[in-house]
C-alpha cells in the first residue's frame, strides 16, 4: 500500500465554530496524533476560496487569515508533525485549477447542492463564476498533493465525489495514474446545525452570530447562546429525532461529538432530565469544559502575528510548495506543454 496523505482545509471567513470543530478540525488533531508510519498531514487555510463571498474588508481579511492559523495551532495541530499552509502562498493551486476546469463539465457543477443553495434566487448577473467553479479549485487543492484521505464534514460529500470524478477523467484522458482518487474520511458527528434555525447548518457565513458557538467564545457567551437556542415545547422528555425535533437533536449531536459517545449513550445520560433549563446547562457545561483550553491557547497565539505568519510561510514554501511544483511539472508534461 502507498503512503497516506491526509489533506484538509478551512476558509478564513470568520472565527471557527462548533460545526467546523466537530465536523473537521477535531478530527485533524486525532489524525495527527494517531500517526501511522509514512503518513503526511497537510492542513491549510483556504484563503483563495474566501473571496467567493461578497468582498471582504482587506484589513479584516488579513486578520481573519491570522486567526485561522492561530485556531489551527490552538487546536493542537503541530507545525512539526504537520504541514500547515496558506493556499495563496502556493500559486500551483490556481494553476491546477485552470488545468482541471478545462475538463470539468458545467452540468456536473450545476448539480452541486451547495451551488444551488447559494445561488438560488440570486440574479444571474450578480452571482459570480468563482462561486460556481470553486469546487474545481477545491479538487485542485486536494489533487495537487496526491491526497489519499480527506477528513471533512458531511456537507462536502458531493465535492469529494467531484474531485474523484475529475481525477478519473484526467487519468482516462491521458491514459495513466497521474491523479490519486482521494477517500473521504467522514467525521463521526452528524452535521452541526444553526442554534436558532436548526433547519440550516451552523456556518461562518450565517448573518446571525447567535447561530453559532465560536471556539473562542467565553463561557458566559456559550451559556447565553445555548440558553437562547431554538428547541421545542416537549420539555420533559429529550430524545434524538432530527426530523421532528431538530433543535434538541442538534444538542444531543453536539454532546455526542464532544464526548465521543453514541447518540443512544447521550440519550441515556439525559433521560432523567425534566426541563430545558437542566438540559441546556448540562450541554453548555460540556462545551465550555472542552473549549476552554483551546480558547486559552488561542488568546496567547493571536498576540504574536509574526510567529503565526512565520508558521504559515514556512509550511507553505518549504513543505507544501515543492510537492505542488512536482505535481504541476508532471501534469504539464503529460498534457504536452
Ligand atoms: P463554513 O461553512 O463555516 O464557512 P468551511 O466551509 O470553512 O466552513 O468548512 C470547513 C470545514 O468544516 C469543512 O470540512 C466542513 O465540512 C466543516 N463544516 C462546516 N460547517 C459544518 C457544520 N455545520 N457541521 C459539520 N461540519 C461542518
Ligand atoms: Na462553507
mmCIF file of C-alpha atoms and ligand atoms in Angstrom:
data_model
loop_
_atom_site.group_PDB
_atom_site.id
_atom_site.type_symbol
_atom_site.label_atom_id
_atom_site.label_comp_id
_atom_site.label_asym_id
_atom_site.label_seq_id
_atom_site.Cartn_x
_atom_site.Cartn_y
_atom_site.Cartn_z
ATOM 1 C CA UNK A 1 0.000 0.000 0.000
ATOM 2 C CA UNK A 2 1.198 3.505 -0.795
ATOM 3 C CA UNK A 3 1.761 6.235 1.776
ATOM 4 C CA UNK A 4 -1.192 8.033 3.332
ATOM 5 C CA UNK A 5 -1.536 11.717 2.548
ATOM 6 C CA UNK A 6 -4.134 13.360 4.769
ATOM 7 C CA UNK A 7 -5.357 16.704 3.499
ATOM 8 C CA UNK A 8 -7.929 19.251 4.618
ATOM 9 C CA UNK A 9 -8.510 22.993 4.550
ATOM 10 C CA UNK A 10 -10.666 25.625 6.187
ATOM 11 C CA UNK A 11 -11.746 29.040 4.940
ATOM 12 C CA UNK A 12 -10.648 32.176 6.812
ATOM 13 C CA UNK A 13 -14.083 33.766 6.558
ATOM 14 C CA UNK A 14 -14.760 34.063 10.260
ATOM 15 C CA UNK A 15 -13.881 32.547 13.605
ATOM 16 C CA UNK A 16 -14.036 28.764 13.772
ATOM 17 C CA UNK A 17 -17.268 27.424 15.188
ATOM 18 C CA UNK A 18 -18.501 24.217 16.732
ATOM 19 C CA UNK A 19 -19.538 22.878 13.305
ATOM 20 C CA UNK A 20 -16.023 23.256 11.918
ATOM 21 C CA UNK A 21 -14.618 21.773 15.099
ATOM 22 C CA UNK A 22 -16.797 18.662 15.293
ATOM 23 C CA UNK A 23 -17.095 18.284 11.531
ATOM 24 C CA UNK A 24 -13.416 18.654 10.748
ATOM 25 C CA UNK A 25 -10.801 20.243 12.983
ATOM 26 C CA UNK A 26 -11.117 17.931 15.941
ATOM 27 C CA UNK A 27 -10.501 15.028 13.603
ATOM 28 C CA UNK A 28 -7.407 16.731 12.161
ATOM 29 C CA UNK A 29 -5.892 16.622 15.612
ATOM 30 C CA UNK A 30 -6.856 12.974 16.113
ATOM 31 C CA UNK A 31 -5.331 12.013 12.769
ATOM 32 C CA UNK A 32 -2.155 13.891 13.568
ATOM 33 C CA UNK A 33 -1.856 12.073 16.890
ATOM 34 C CA UNK A 34 -2.586 8.593 15.525
ATOM 35 C CA UNK A 35 0.350 8.847 13.236
ATOM 36 C CA UNK A 36 0.946 5.786 11.140
ATOM 37 C CA UNK A 37 4.370 5.343 9.554
ATOM 38 C CA UNK A 38 4.784 7.272 6.293
ATOM 39 C CA UNK A 39 1.764 9.434 6.998
ATOM 40 C CA UNK A 40 1.812 13.032 5.808
ATOM 41 C CA UNK A 41 -0.731 15.542 7.132
ATOM 42 C CA UNK A 42 -1.407 18.796 5.297
ATOM 43 C CA UNK A 43 -3.795 21.319 6.836
ATOM 44 C CA UNK A 44 -4.375 24.601 5.086
ATOM 45 C CA UNK A 45 -6.108 27.947 5.186
ATOM 46 C CA UNK A 46 -8.264 28.254 2.057
ATOM 47 C CA UNK A 47 -7.898 31.991 1.556
ATOM 48 C CA UNK A 48 -8.452 31.847 -2.214
ATOM 49 C CA UNK A 49 -11.841 30.272 -1.509
ATOM 50 C CA UNK A 50 -12.692 33.025 0.957
ATOM 51 C CA UNK A 51 -13.001 35.623 -1.822
ATOM 52 C CA UNK A 52 -16.007 33.833 -3.324
ATOM 53 C CA UNK A 53 -18.125 35.581 -0.687
ATOM 54 C CA UNK A 54 -19.067 39.262 -1.165
ATOM 55 C CA UNK A 55 -15.971 41.455 -0.863
ATOM 56 C CA UNK A 56 -14.243 41.263 2.486
ATOM 57 C CA UNK A 57 -12.662 44.291 4.073
ATOM 58 C CA UNK A 58 -8.940 43.986 3.262
ATOM 59 C CA UNK A 59 -7.639 44.698 6.761
ATOM 60 C CA UNK A 60 -10.212 42.347 8.245
ATOM 61 C CA UNK A 61 -9.266 39.660 5.724
ATOM 62 C CA UNK A 62 -5.600 39.794 6.760
ATOM 63 C CA UNK A 63 -6.679 39.447 10.371
ATOM 64 C CA UNK A 64 -9.008 36.526 9.580
ATOM 65 C CA UNK A 65 -6.150 34.649 7.962
ATOM 66 C CA UNK A 66 -4.029 35.084 11.094
ATOM 67 C CA UNK A 67 -6.976 33.984 13.222
ATOM 68 C CA UNK A 68 -7.293 30.840 11.139
ATOM 69 C CA UNK A 69 -3.640 29.921 11.715
ATOM 70 C CA UNK A 70 -3.988 30.705 15.427
ATOM 71 C CA UNK A 71 -7.080 28.487 15.623
ATOM 72 C CA UNK A 72 -5.348 25.579 13.910
ATOM 73 C CA UNK A 73 -2.429 25.822 16.328
ATOM 74 C CA UNK A 74 -4.747 26.311 19.324
ATOM 75 C CA UNK A 75 -6.443 23.027 18.425
ATOM 76 C CA UNK A 76 -3.100 21.334 18.952
ATOM 77 C CA UNK A 77 -2.108 20.895 15.313
ATOM 78 C CA UNK A 78 1.671 20.996 15.359
ATOM 79 C CA UNK A 79 3.850 22.546 12.628
ATOM 80 C CA UNK A 80 6.467 19.886 13.409
ATOM 81 C CA UNK A 81 4.122 16.968 12.806
ATOM 82 C CA UNK A 82 2.034 18.510 10.007
ATOM 83 C CA UNK A 83 2.343 20.899 7.109
ATOM 84 C CA UNK A 84 0.327 23.999 7.970
ATOM 85 C CA UNK A 85 -0.028 26.188 4.895
ATOM 86 C CA UNK A 86 -1.718 29.213 3.328
ATOM 87 C CA UNK A 87 -3.281 28.419 -0.049
ATOM 88 C CA UNK A 88 -2.470 31.777 -1.677
ATOM 89 C CA UNK A 89 1.245 31.333 -0.989
ATOM 90 C CA UNK A 90 1.282 28.397 -3.387
ATOM 91 C CA UNK A 91 0.379 29.598 -6.926
ATOM 92 C CA UNK A 92 0.160 25.991 -8.140
ATOM 93 C CA UNK A 93 -3.339 25.761 -6.628
ATOM 94 C CA UNK A 94 -4.600 28.321 -9.146
ATOM 95 C CA UNK A 95 -2.588 26.739 -11.918
ATOM 96 C CA UNK A 96 -4.037 23.276 -11.378
ATOM 97 C CA UNK A 97 -7.489 24.821 -11.011
ATOM 98 C CA UNK A 98 -7.270 26.084 -14.589
ATOM 99 C CA UNK A 99 -5.998 22.802 -15.980
ATOM 100 C CA UNK A 100 -8.865 20.952 -14.299
ATOM 101 C CA UNK A 101 -11.531 23.486 -15.285
ATOM 102 C CA UNK A 102 -10.853 22.635 -18.886
ATOM 103 C CA UNK A 103 -12.013 19.047 -18.285
ATOM 104 C CA UNK A 104 -14.906 19.665 -15.856
ATOM 105 C CA UNK A 105 -18.469 19.726 -17.142
ATOM 106 C CA UNK A 106 -20.811 22.658 -16.430
ATOM 107 C CA UNK A 107 -23.696 20.247 -15.958
ATOM 108 C CA UNK A 108 -21.898 18.450 -13.136
ATOM 109 C CA UNK A 109 -21.099 21.721 -11.344
ATOM 110 C CA UNK A 110 -24.670 22.866 -11.812
ATOM 111 C CA UNK A 111 -25.917 19.868 -9.820
ATOM 112 C CA UNK A 112 -23.913 20.705 -6.689
ATOM 113 C CA UNK A 113 -26.359 21.323 -3.861
ATOM 114 C CA UNK A 114 -24.108 23.971 -2.255
ATOM 115 C CA UNK A 115 -24.116 25.887 -5.511
ATOM 116 C CA UNK A 116 -27.873 25.553 -5.799
ATOM 117 C CA UNK A 117 -28.488 26.807 -2.290
ATOM 118 C CA UNK A 118 -26.021 29.691 -2.582
ATOM 119 C CA UNK A 119 -27.187 30.869 -5.994
ATOM 120 C CA UNK A 120 -30.907 30.245 -5.682
ATOM 121 C CA UNK A 121 -32.952 33.375 -6.191
ATOM 122 C CA UNK A 122 -29.852 35.480 -6.909
ATOM 123 C CA UNK A 123 -29.835 37.450 -10.161
ATOM 124 C CA UNK A 124 -27.615 35.767 -12.745
ATOM 125 C CA UNK A 125 -25.686 38.997 -13.285
ATOM 126 C CA UNK A 126 -24.861 39.088 -9.570
ATOM 127 C CA UNK A 127 -23.729 35.510 -8.985
ATOM 128 C CA UNK A 128 -20.088 35.034 -9.814
ATOM 129 C CA UNK A 129 -18.216 32.489 -11.878
ATOM 130 C CA UNK A 130 -15.843 31.877 -8.951
ATOM 131 C CA UNK A 131 -18.689 30.733 -6.718
ATOM 132 C CA UNK A 132 -19.871 28.346 -9.427
ATOM 133 C CA UNK A 133 -16.406 26.964 -10.103
ATOM 134 C CA UNK A 134 -14.962 26.820 -6.600
ATOM 135 C CA UNK A 135 -15.487 23.050 -6.278
ATOM 136 C CA UNK A 136 -12.931 22.719 -9.082
ATOM 137 C CA UNK A 137 -10.423 24.777 -7.106
ATOM 138 C CA UNK A 138 -11.203 22.516 -4.187
ATOM 139 C CA UNK A 139 -10.464 19.485 -6.350
ATOM 140 C CA UNK A 140 -7.193 21.130 -7.397
ATOM 141 C CA UNK A 141 -6.276 21.755 -3.738
ATOM 142 C CA UNK A 142 -6.703 18.085 -2.942
ATOM 143 C CA UNK A 143 -5.216 16.552 -6.089
ATOM 144 C CA UNK A 144 -2.156 18.797 -6.023
ATOM 145 C CA UNK A 145 -0.705 16.826 -3.107
ATOM 146 C CA UNK A 146 -1.693 13.320 -4.122
ATOM 147 C CA UNK A 147 -4.024 13.288 -1.129
ATOM 148 C CA UNK A 148 -5.360 9.871 -0.205
ATOM 149 C CA UNK A 149 -7.637 10.824 2.722
ATOM 150 C CA UNK A 150 -9.685 13.982 3.179
ATOM 151 C CA UNK A 151 -11.362 14.493 6.561
ATOM 152 C CA UNK A 152 -14.315 16.856 6.055
ATOM 153 C CA UNK A 153 -17.865 17.400 7.216
ATOM 154 C CA UNK A 154 -20.918 15.823 5.609
ATOM 155 C CA UNK A 155 -21.603 18.989 3.619
ATOM 156 C CA UNK A 156 -18.545 18.239 1.463
ATOM 157 C CA UNK A 157 -19.616 14.784 0.218
ATOM 158 C CA UNK A 158 -20.564 15.944 -3.267
ATOM 159 C CA UNK A 159 -17.430 17.994 -3.705
ATOM 160 C CA UNK A 160 -15.261 14.999 -2.897
ATOM 161 C CA UNK A 161 -17.184 12.952 -5.433
ATOM 162 C CA UNK A 162 -16.497 15.654 -7.984
ATOM 163 C CA UNK A 163 -12.807 15.535 -7.067
ATOM 164 C CA UNK A 164 -12.675 11.785 -7.697
ATOM 165 C CA UNK A 165 -14.610 12.230 -10.922
ATOM 166 C CA UNK A 166 -12.126 14.840 -12.184
ATOM 167 C CA UNK A 167 -9.149 12.646 -11.243
ATOM 168 C CA UNK A 168 -10.682 9.690 -13.073
ATOM 169 C CA UNK A 169 -11.453 11.795 -16.107
ATOM 170 C CA UNK A 170 -7.918 13.152 -16.284
ATOM 171 C CA UNK A 171 -6.367 9.711 -15.839
ATOM 172 C CA UNK A 172 -8.592 8.320 -18.566
ATOM 173 C CA UNK A 173 -7.816 11.151 -20.971
ATOM 174 C CA UNK A 174 -4.067 10.813 -20.528
ATOM 175 C CA UNK A 175 -4.018 7.053 -20.013
ATOM 176 C CA UNK A 176 -2.200 6.734 -16.723
ATOM 177 C CA UNK A 177 -2.493 7.086 -12.943
ATOM 178 C CA UNK A 178 -1.482 10.727 -12.736
ATOM 179 C CA UNK A 179 -4.010 11.861 -10.146
ATOM 180 C CA UNK A 180 -4.902 9.979 -6.969
ATOM 181 C CA UNK A 181 -8.602 9.488 -6.204
ATOM 182 C CA UNK A 182 -8.941 10.557 -2.555
ATOM 183 C CA UNK A 183 -11.166 8.878 0.024
ATOM 184 C CA UNK A 184 -13.438 10.956 2.198
ATOM 185 C CA UNK A 185 -12.953 10.481 5.933
ATOM 186 C CA UNK A 186 -16.320 11.250 7.427
ATOM 187 C CA UNK A 187 -16.271 12.524 10.929
ATOM 188 C CA UNK A 188 -18.455 10.562 13.343
ATOM 189 C CA UNK A 189 -20.505 13.669 14.150
ATOM 190 C CA UNK A 190 -23.526 14.478 12.003
ATOM 191 C CA UNK A 191 -23.769 17.952 10.530
ATOM 192 C CA UNK A 192 -23.973 20.554 13.309
ATOM 193 C CA UNK A 193 -26.957 22.837 12.823
ATOM 194 C CA UNK A 194 -27.569 26.516 13.416
ATOM 195 C CA UNK A 195 -28.607 27.092 17.035
ATOM 196 C CA UNK A 196 -31.509 29.386 16.243
ATOM 197 C CA UNK A 197 -32.563 27.848 12.950
ATOM 198 C CA UNK A 198 -31.848 24.108 13.083
ATOM 199 C CA UNK A 199 -33.009 23.595 9.502
ATOM 200 C CA UNK A 200 -29.691 25.131 8.319
ATOM 201 C CA UNK A 201 -26.116 24.109 9.052
ATOM 202 C CA UNK A 202 -24.072 26.097 11.514
ATOM 203 C CA UNK A 203 -21.895 28.274 9.285
ATOM 204 C CA UNK A 204 -19.405 31.114 9.422
ATOM 205 C CA UNK A 205 -21.348 32.849 6.697
ATOM 206 C CA UNK A 206 -24.667 32.935 8.606
ATOM 207 C CA UNK A 207 -25.605 36.579 9.212
ATOM 208 C CA UNK A 208 -26.651 35.914 12.804
ATOM 209 C CA UNK A 209 -23.726 35.343 15.203
ATOM 210 C CA UNK A 210 -26.111 33.773 17.750
ATOM 211 C CA UNK A 211 -26.482 30.869 15.316
ATOM 212 C CA UNK A 212 -23.036 29.519 16.182
ATOM 213 C CA UNK A 213 -20.626 28.959 19.046
ATOM 214 C CA UNK A 214 -17.069 30.022 18.398
ATOM 215 C CA UNK A 215 -14.081 28.084 19.685
ATOM 216 C CA UNK A 216 -13.021 31.383 21.239
ATOM 217 C CA UNK A 217 -16.313 32.152 22.996
ATOM 218 C CA UNK A 218 -16.087 32.951 26.698
ATOM 219 C CA UNK A 219 -18.074 30.614 28.983
ATOM 220 C CA UNK A 220 -20.824 33.214 29.581
ATOM 221 C CA UNK A 221 -21.285 33.617 25.869
ATOM 222 C CA UNK A 222 -21.626 29.853 25.364
ATOM 223 C CA UNK A 223 -24.169 29.693 28.180
ATOM 224 C CA UNK A 224 -26.159 32.551 26.662
ATOM 225 C CA UNK A 225 -26.243 31.077 23.159
ATOM 226 C CA UNK A 226 -27.283 27.618 24.338
ATOM 227 C CA UNK A 227 -29.923 29.134 26.594
ATOM 228 C CA UNK A 228 -31.384 31.058 23.643
ATOM 229 C CA UNK A 229 -31.156 28.252 21.113
ATOM 230 C CA UNK A 230 -34.340 27.157 19.383
ATOM 231 C CA UNK A 231 -35.827 23.919 20.692
ATOM 232 C CA UNK A 232 -39.452 22.854 21.048
ATOM 233 C CA UNK A 233 -42.306 22.574 23.504
ATOM 234 C CA UNK A 234 -41.783 18.958 24.580
ATOM 235 C CA UNK A 235 -39.812 19.910 27.648
ATOM 236 C CA UNK A 236 -39.941 16.816 29.855
ATOM 237 C CA UNK A 237 -38.644 14.153 27.513
ATOM 238 C CA UNK A 238 -35.474 14.527 25.486
ATOM 239 C CA UNK A 239 -34.588 12.149 22.685
ATOM 240 C CA UNK A 240 -32.916 12.181 19.284
ATOM 241 C CA UNK A 241 -35.338 12.771 16.403
ATOM 242 C CA UNK A 242 -33.677 15.015 13.816
ATOM 243 C CA UNK A 243 -36.763 15.104 11.611
ATOM 244 C CA UNK A 244 -39.306 16.271 14.167
ATOM 245 C CA UNK A 245 -37.084 17.690 16.899
ATOM 246 C CA UNK A 246 -34.099 19.272 15.123
ATOM 247 C CA UNK A 247 -33.204 21.617 17.984
ATOM 248 C CA UNK A 248 -32.830 19.066 20.770
ATOM 249 C CA UNK A 249 -31.324 16.563 18.332
ATOM 250 C CA UNK A 250 -28.672 19.129 17.438
ATOM 251 C CA UNK A 251 -27.753 19.476 21.116
ATOM 252 C CA UNK A 252 -27.547 15.705 21.512
ATOM 253 C CA UNK A 253 -25.367 15.519 18.406
ATOM 254 C CA UNK A 254 -23.026 18.202 19.760
ATOM 255 C CA UNK A 255 -22.606 16.387 23.082
ATOM 256 C CA UNK A 256 -22.100 13.082 21.282
ATOM 257 C CA UNK A 257 -19.373 14.683 19.124
ATOM 258 C CA UNK A 258 -17.529 16.228 22.045
ATOM 259 C CA UNK A 259 -17.726 13.187 24.303
ATOM 260 C CA UNK A 260 -17.130 10.629 21.572
ATOM 261 C CA UNK A 261 -20.294 8.839 22.688
ATOM 262 C CA UNK A 262 -23.062 7.471 20.509
ATOM 263 C CA UNK A 263 -26.351 9.338 20.291
ATOM 264 C CA UNK A 264 -28.002 6.496 22.257
ATOM 265 C CA UNK A 265 -25.481 6.850 25.073
ATOM 266 C CA UNK A 266 -26.152 10.583 25.285
ATOM 267 C CA UNK A 267 -29.903 9.927 25.284
ATOM 268 C CA UNK A 268 -29.401 7.661 28.306
ATOM 269 C CA UNK A 269 -27.295 10.295 30.081
ATOM 270 C CA UNK A 270 -30.047 12.903 29.734
ATOM 271 C CA UNK A 271 -33.057 10.606 30.184
ATOM 272 C CA UNK A 272 -33.683 11.748 33.750
ATOM 273 C CA UNK A 273 -33.841 15.460 32.866
ATOM 274 C CA UNK A 274 -37.248 17.062 33.105
ATOM 275 C CA UNK A 275 -36.790 20.595 31.789
ATOM 276 C CA UNK A 276 -34.882 22.509 29.151
ATOM 277 C CA UNK A 277 -33.023 24.585 31.680
ATOM 278 C CA UNK A 278 -31.351 21.464 33.103
ATOM 279 C CA UNK A 279 -30.568 20.091 29.656
ATOM 280 C CA UNK A 280 -29.153 23.367 28.390
ATOM 281 C CA UNK A 281 -26.964 23.860 31.447
ATOM 282 C CA UNK A 282 -25.670 20.310 31.013
ATOM 283 C CA UNK A 283 -24.882 20.915 27.333
ATOM 284 C CA UNK A 284 -23.179 24.268 27.860
ATOM 285 C CA UNK A 285 -21.024 22.877 30.685
ATOM 286 C CA UNK A 286 -19.782 20.125 28.391
ATOM 287 C CA UNK A 287 -18.978 22.565 25.591
ATOM 288 C CA UNK A 288 -17.259 25.006 27.959
ATOM 289 C CA UNK A 289 -15.073 22.336 29.505
ATOM 290 C CA UNK A 290 -13.945 21.107 26.106
ATOM 291 C CA UNK A 291 -13.291 24.509 24.539
ATOM 292 C CA UNK A 292 -11.644 26.333 27.422
ATOM 293 C CA UNK A 293 -8.091 25.064 26.798
ATOM 294 C CA UNK A 294 -8.457 25.856 23.078
ATOM 295 C CA UNK A 295 -9.579 29.399 23.868
ATOM 296 C CA UNK A 296 -6.727 29.968 26.314
ATOM 297 C CA UNK A 297 -4.108 28.818 23.785
ATOM 298 C CA UNK A 298 -5.769 30.914 21.076
ATOM 299 C CA UNK A 299 -5.617 34.057 23.197
ATOM 300 C CA UNK A 300 -1.863 33.553 23.627
ATOM 301 C CA UNK A 301 -1.187 32.778 19.983
ATOM 302 C CA UNK A 302 -3.148 35.652 18.473
ATOM 303 C CA UNK A 303 -0.872 38.096 20.300
ATOM 304 C CA UNK A 304 2.044 37.028 18.088
ATOM 305 C CA UNK A 305 1.163 37.697 14.419
ATOM 306 C CA UNK A 306 4.804 37.449 13.329
ATOM 307 C CA UNK A 307 5.043 33.899 14.657
ATOM 308 C CA UNK A 308 1.741 32.936 13.029
ATOM 309 C CA UNK A 309 2.831 34.291 9.635
ATOM 310 C CA UNK A 310 6.159 32.532 10.010
ATOM 311 C CA UNK A 311 4.452 29.164 10.610
ATOM 312 C CA UNK A 312 2.246 29.662 7.533
ATOM 313 C CA UNK A 313 5.103 30.845 5.315
ATOM 314 C CA UNK A 314 7.475 28.043 6.292
ATOM 315 C CA UNK A 315 4.800 25.380 5.920
ATOM 316 C CA UNK A 316 3.790 26.768 2.534
ATOM 317 C CA UNK A 317 7.131 27.486 0.935
ATOM 318 C CA UNK A 318 9.385 24.862 2.481
ATOM 319 C CA UNK A 319 6.998 21.918 2.746
ATOM 320 C CA UNK A 320 3.855 22.244 0.614
ATOM 321 C CA UNK A 321 5.099 24.111 -2.432
ATOM 322 C CA UNK A 322 7.811 21.666 -3.545
ATOM 323 C CA UNK A 323 5.190 18.876 -3.696
ATOM 324 C CA UNK A 324 2.808 21.146 -5.614
ATOM 325 C CA UNK A 325 5.504 22.137 -8.087
ATOM 326 C CA UNK A 326 6.362 18.498 -8.721
ATOM 327 C CA UNK A 327 2.729 17.686 -9.489
ATOM 328 C CA UNK A 328 2.308 20.624 -11.883
ATOM 329 C CA UNK A 329 5.519 19.766 -13.702
ATOM 330 C CA UNK A 330 4.413 16.158 -14.227
ATOM 331 C CA UNK A 331 0.896 17.088 -15.316
ATOM 332 C CA UNK A 332 2.021 19.804 -17.731
ATOM 333 C CA UNK A 333 4.459 17.406 -19.352
ATOM 334 C CA UNK A 334 1.723 14.803 -19.594
ATOM 335 C CA UNK A 335 -0.574 17.311 -21.262
ATOM 336 C CA UNK A 336 2.061 18.219 -23.818
ATOM 337 C CA UNK A 337 3.235 21.597 -22.556
HETATM 338 P P1 LIG B 1 -18.130 27.301 6.907
HETATM 339 O O1 LIG B 1 -19.211 26.588 6.164
HETATM 340 O O2 LIG B 1 -18.490 27.563 8.312
HETATM 341 O O3 LIG B 1 -17.623 28.508 6.176
HETATM 342 P P2 LIG B 1 -15.862 25.892 5.850
HETATM 343 O O4 LIG B 1 -16.519 25.926 4.519
HETATM 344 O O5 LIG B 1 -14.622 26.685 6.026
HETATM 345 O O6 LIG B 1 -16.907 26.303 6.968
HETATM 346 O O7 LIG B 1 -15.618 24.383 6.217
HETATM 347 C C1 LIG B 1 -14.534 23.931 6.991
HETATM 348 C C2 LIG B 1 -14.807 22.512 7.436
HETATM 349 O O8 LIG B 1 -15.824 22.489 8.419
HETATM 350 C C3 LIG B 1 -15.277 21.586 6.311
HETATM 351 O O9 LIG B 1 -14.637 20.331 6.459
HETATM 352 C C4 LIG B 1 -16.741 21.443 6.558
HETATM 353 O O10 LIG B 1 -17.216 20.182 6.134
HETATM 354 C C5 LIG B 1 -16.833 21.560 8.064
HETATM 355 N N1 LIG B 1 -18.108 22.134 8.476
HETATM 356 C C6 LIG B 1 -18.545 23.388 8.212
HETATM 357 N N2 LIG B 1 -19.748 23.604 8.761
HETATM 358 C C7 LIG B 1 -20.094 22.446 9.388
HETATM 359 C C8 LIG B 1 -21.225 22.024 10.156
HETATM 360 N N3 LIG B 1 -22.225 22.852 10.406
HETATM 361 N N4 LIG B 1 -21.236 20.772 10.654
HETATM 362 C C9 LIG B 1 -20.204 19.924 10.432
HETATM 363 N N5 LIG B 1 -19.109 20.250 9.724
HETATM 364 C C10 LIG B 1 -19.042 21.492 9.205
HETATM 365 NA NA1 LIG B 2 -18.638 26.732 3.662
#
